[in-house]
Coordinates of C-alpha atoms in Angstrom, one line a residue:
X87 CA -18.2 32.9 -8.0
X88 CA -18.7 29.1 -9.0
X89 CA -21.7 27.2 -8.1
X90 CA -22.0 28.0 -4.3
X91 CA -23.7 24.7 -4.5
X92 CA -20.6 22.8 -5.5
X93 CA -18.3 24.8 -3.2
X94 CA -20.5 24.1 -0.1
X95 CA -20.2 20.2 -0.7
X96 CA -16.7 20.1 -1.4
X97 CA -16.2 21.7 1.7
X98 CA -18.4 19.3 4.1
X99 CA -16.7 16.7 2.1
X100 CA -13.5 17.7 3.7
X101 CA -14.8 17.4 7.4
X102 CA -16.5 14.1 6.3
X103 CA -13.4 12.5 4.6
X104 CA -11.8 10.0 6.0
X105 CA -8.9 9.5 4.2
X106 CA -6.1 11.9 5.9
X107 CA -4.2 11.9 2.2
X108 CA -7.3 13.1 0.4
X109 CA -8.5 14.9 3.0
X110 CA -4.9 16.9 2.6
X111 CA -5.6 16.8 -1.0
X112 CA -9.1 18.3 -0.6
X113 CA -7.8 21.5 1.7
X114 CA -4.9 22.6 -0.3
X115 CA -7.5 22.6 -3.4
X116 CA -10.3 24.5 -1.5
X117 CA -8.1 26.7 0.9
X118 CA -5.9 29.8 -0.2
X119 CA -2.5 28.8 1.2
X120 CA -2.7 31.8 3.7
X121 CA -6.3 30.6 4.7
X122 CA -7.6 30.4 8.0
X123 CA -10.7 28.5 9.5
X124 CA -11.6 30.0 12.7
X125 CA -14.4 29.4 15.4
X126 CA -14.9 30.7 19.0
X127 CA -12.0 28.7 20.2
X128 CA -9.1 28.9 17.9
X129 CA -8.0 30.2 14.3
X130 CA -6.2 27.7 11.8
X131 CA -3.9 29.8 9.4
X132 CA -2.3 27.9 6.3
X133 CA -2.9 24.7 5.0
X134 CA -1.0 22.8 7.5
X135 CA -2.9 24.1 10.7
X136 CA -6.5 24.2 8.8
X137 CA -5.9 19.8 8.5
X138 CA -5.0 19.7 11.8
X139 CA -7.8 21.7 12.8
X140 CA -10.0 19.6 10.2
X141 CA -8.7 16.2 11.1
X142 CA -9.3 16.9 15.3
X143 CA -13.2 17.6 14.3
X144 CA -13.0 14.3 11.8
X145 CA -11.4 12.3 14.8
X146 CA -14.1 13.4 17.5
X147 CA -17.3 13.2 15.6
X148 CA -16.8 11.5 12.2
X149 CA -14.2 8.7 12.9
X150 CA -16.3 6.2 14.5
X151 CA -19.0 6.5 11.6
X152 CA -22.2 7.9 13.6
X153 CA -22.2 11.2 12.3
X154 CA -21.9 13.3 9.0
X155 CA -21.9 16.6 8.4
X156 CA -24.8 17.6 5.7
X157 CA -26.0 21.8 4.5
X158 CA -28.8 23.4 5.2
X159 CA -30.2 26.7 3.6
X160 CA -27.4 28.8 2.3
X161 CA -27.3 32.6 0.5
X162 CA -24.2 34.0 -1.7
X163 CA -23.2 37.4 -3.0
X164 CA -19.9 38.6 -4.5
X165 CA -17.2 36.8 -2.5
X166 CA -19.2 35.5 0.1
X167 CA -20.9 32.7 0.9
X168 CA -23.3 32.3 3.8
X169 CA -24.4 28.2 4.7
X170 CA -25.9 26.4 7.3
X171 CA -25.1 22.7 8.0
X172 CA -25.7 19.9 10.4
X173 CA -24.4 17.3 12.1
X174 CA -26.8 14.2 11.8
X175 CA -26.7 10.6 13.1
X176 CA -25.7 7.6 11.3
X177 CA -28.0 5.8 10.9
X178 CA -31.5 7.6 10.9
X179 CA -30.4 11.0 10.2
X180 CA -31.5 12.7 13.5
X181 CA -29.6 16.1 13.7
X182 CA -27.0 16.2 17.0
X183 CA -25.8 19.7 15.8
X184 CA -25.7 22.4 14.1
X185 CA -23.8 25.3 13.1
X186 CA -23.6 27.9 10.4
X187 CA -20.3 29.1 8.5
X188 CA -19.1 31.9 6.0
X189 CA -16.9 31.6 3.6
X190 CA -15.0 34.5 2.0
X191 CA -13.3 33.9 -1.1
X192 CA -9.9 35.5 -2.6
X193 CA -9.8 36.2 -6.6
X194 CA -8.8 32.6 -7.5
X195 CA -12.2 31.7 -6.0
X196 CA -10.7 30.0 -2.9
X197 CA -11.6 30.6 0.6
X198 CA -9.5 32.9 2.3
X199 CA -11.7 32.6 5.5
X200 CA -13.8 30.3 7.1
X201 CA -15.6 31.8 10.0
X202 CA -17.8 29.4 12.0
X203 CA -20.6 30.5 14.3
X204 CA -22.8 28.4 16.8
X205 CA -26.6 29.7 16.1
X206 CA -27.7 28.9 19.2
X207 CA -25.6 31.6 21.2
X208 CA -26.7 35.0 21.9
X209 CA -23.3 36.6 23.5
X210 CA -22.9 39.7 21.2
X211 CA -25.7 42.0 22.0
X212 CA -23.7 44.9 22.6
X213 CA -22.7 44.8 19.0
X214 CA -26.0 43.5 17.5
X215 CA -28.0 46.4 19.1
X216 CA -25.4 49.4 18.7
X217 CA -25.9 48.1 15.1
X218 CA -29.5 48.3 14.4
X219 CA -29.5 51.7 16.6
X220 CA -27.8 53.0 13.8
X221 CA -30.0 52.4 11.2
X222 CA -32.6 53.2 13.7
X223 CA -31.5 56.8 14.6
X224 CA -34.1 59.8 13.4
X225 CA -32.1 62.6 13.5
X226 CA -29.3 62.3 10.4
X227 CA -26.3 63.8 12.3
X228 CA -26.3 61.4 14.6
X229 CA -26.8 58.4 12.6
X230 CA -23.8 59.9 10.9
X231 CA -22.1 60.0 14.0
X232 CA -23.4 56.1 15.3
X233 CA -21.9 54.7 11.8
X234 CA -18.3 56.8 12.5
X235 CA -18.5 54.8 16.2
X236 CA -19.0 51.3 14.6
X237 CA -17.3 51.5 11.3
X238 CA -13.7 52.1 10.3
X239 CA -13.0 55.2 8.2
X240 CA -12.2 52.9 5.1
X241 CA -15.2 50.0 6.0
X242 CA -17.6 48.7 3.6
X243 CA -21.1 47.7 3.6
X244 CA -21.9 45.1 1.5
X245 CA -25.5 43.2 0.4
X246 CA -26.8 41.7 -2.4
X247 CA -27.6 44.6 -4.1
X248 CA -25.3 47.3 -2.5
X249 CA -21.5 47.8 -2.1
X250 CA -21.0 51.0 0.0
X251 CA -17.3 51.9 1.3
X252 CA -16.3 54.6 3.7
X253 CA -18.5 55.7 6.4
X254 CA -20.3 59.0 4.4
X255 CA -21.4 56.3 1.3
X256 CA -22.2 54.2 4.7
X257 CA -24.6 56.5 6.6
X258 CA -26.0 57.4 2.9
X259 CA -27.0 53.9 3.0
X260 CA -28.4 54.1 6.3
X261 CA -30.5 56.8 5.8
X262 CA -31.9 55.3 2.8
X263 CA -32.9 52.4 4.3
X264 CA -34.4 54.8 7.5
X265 CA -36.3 56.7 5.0
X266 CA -37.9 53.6 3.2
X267 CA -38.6 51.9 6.4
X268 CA -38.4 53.3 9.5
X269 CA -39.7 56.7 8.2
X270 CA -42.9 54.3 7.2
X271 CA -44.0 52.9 10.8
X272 CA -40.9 49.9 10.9
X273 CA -37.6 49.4 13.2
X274 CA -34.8 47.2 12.5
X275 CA -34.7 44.9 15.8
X276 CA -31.5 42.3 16.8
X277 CA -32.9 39.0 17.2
X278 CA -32.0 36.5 19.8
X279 CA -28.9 35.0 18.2
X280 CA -25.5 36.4 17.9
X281 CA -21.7 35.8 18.5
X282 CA -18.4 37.5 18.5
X283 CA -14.8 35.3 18.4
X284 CA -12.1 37.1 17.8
X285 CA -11.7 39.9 14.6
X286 CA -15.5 38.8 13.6
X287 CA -19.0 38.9 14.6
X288 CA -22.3 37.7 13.5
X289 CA -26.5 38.5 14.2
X290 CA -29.3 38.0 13.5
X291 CA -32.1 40.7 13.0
X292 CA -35.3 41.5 11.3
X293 CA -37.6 44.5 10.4
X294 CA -40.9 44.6 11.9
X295 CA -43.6 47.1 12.5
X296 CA -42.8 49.4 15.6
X297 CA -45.5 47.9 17.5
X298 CA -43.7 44.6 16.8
X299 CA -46.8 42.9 15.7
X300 CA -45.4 42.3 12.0
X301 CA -42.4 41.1 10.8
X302 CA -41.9 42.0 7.3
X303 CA -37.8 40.6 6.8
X304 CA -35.3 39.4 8.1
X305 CA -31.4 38.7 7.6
X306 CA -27.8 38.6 9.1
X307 CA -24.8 40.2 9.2
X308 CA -21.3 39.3 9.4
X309 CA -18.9 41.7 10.7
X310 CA -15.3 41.6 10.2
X311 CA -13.3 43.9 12.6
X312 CA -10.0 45.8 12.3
X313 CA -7.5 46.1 15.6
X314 CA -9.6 48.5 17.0
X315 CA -12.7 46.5 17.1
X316 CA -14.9 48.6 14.3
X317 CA -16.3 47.4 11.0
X318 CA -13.8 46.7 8.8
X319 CA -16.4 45.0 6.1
X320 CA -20.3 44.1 6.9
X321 CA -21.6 41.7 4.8
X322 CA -25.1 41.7 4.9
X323 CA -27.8 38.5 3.8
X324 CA -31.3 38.1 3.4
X325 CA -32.8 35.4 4.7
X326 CA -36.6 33.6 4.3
X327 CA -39.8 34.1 6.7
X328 CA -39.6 31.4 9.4
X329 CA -40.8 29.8 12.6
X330 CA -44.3 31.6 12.3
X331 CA -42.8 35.0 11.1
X332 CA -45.0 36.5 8.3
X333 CA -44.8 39.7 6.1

C-alpha cells in the first residue's frame, strides 16, 4: 500500500473539512464506490450515504470550530490499516474523544471498509475469550476442533508476518504459536476492551506468563464475520508495551 501515513490524514481530513463540495470531492477519491463506513450504530454503503454519514459527524462536532479530529499510534500490513485518532478541543488541544478505526483497502488502494470501534467498550467477551481459548487449548484435536467453531471453512488468518487460509493451515498456526508460547510457561489472555457491531468484531489481548505476573506482548484483532457469525478473515496487529506493561 501507499504511505499509511498519507492515507490516515487524507482521511481525518475528510471528517475535518468543511467544505461540503470538497468534502464530496475528498470521499469519492478515498472511498471505493461500493465502500461502506460503519460503526456500532449504522453502516454507510456507497459514496452518497458515506457523505451523509460524514457530513452528520462534521455537523455535530466539527461545525462550530471546537473540535478536530487528529491520529494517534497506527500499525499496517497488506490491505489493512489499523489507526487510532482523537477528538481534541479547539483551542488547547485537550482530547474529548477517542476512537480507533480500520481501514481495509481493495486493489486500487482504496478503502473498501471503514470499521470504527469505541476503545473504551468491553461488550464482546464472548468472542474475545472463545478466541484466545483456542490458541490456548493443550490437547491438538481440540484446538482443531475450537478453530472449526469460530472460523469459516474458507477463513483466513492474517498478521504481519503470516497469511493462513482455511481452518487446517489455521489451527497449524495455532499450534505453532501454542508450542512457542504456551508450551514455554505463557497464555494468550483477552484484555478489557472489545466490541462487536454488526458482521465485525474487535479485542484487545496480550501474552503473559501463566502466573500473570509478566506481560511479554500484546496486540489486537479484527474479526470480520460471514452470515453465520464465524471468521470470515482475522486480521491480527501488534501493538507496543503500555500503561506499566513490561516484557
Amino acid at each position: 500500500m501507499s504511505d499509511p501515513t498519507e492515507l490516515i490524514e487524507r482521511y481525518l481530513a475528510v471528517w475535518n473539512e468543511s467544505d461540503a463540495d470538497a468534502r464530496r470531492n475528498r470521499i469519492r477519491t478515498l472511498w471505493a464506490a461500493d465502500g461502506i463506513t460503519s460503526y456500532r450504530l449504522l453502516v454507510a454503503r456507497g459514496h452518497e450515504a458515506i457523505e451523509a454519514r460524514v457530513t452528520g459527524a462534521w455537523e455535530k462536532w466539527v461545525r462550530g470550530g471546537n473540535y478536530v479530529f487528529r491520529p494517534k499510534a497506527y500499525d499496517s500490513h497488506h490491505d489493512a490499516v489499523r489507526f487510532d485518532w482523537v477528538m481534541v478541543a479547539v483551542p488547547g488541544g485537550a482530547v474529548e474523544a477517542a476512537g480507533r478505526s480500520f481501514l481495509i483497502l481493495n486493489a486500487d488502494g482504496r478503502i473498501a471498509a471503514d470499521y470504527q470501534f469505541n476503545p473504551s467498550l468491553d461488550d464482546a467477551k464472548d468472542i474475545a475469550e472463545r478466541y484466545v481459548a483456542a490458541f490456548n487449548e493443550p490437547s491438538a484435536a481440540v484446538r482443531h476442533a475450537k478453530i472449526a467453531s469460530l472460523w469459516a471453512p474458507a477463513g483466513a488468518f492474517i498478521s504481519s508476518s503470516a497469511v493462513r487460509n482455511g481452518r487446517d493451515a489455521i489451527a497449524a498456526q495455532a499450534s505453532a504459536l501454542h508450542d512457542t508460547y504456551v508450551a514455554n510457561g505463557f497464555v494468550f489472555a483477552a484484555a478489557s476492551t472489545s466490541q462487536m457491531h454488526h458482521d465485525v468484531a474487535s479485542f484487545q489481548w496480550q501474552r503473559q506468563s501463566r502466573d500473570g505476573g509478566r506481560i511479554a506482548a500484546a496486540g489486537c484483532e479484527l474479526l470480520i464475520l460471514d452470515e453465520d457469525g464465524r471468521i470470515r478473515c482475522d486480521y491480527r496487529f501488534d501493538e507496543p508495551l503500555t500503561d506499566g506493561r513490561h516484557a
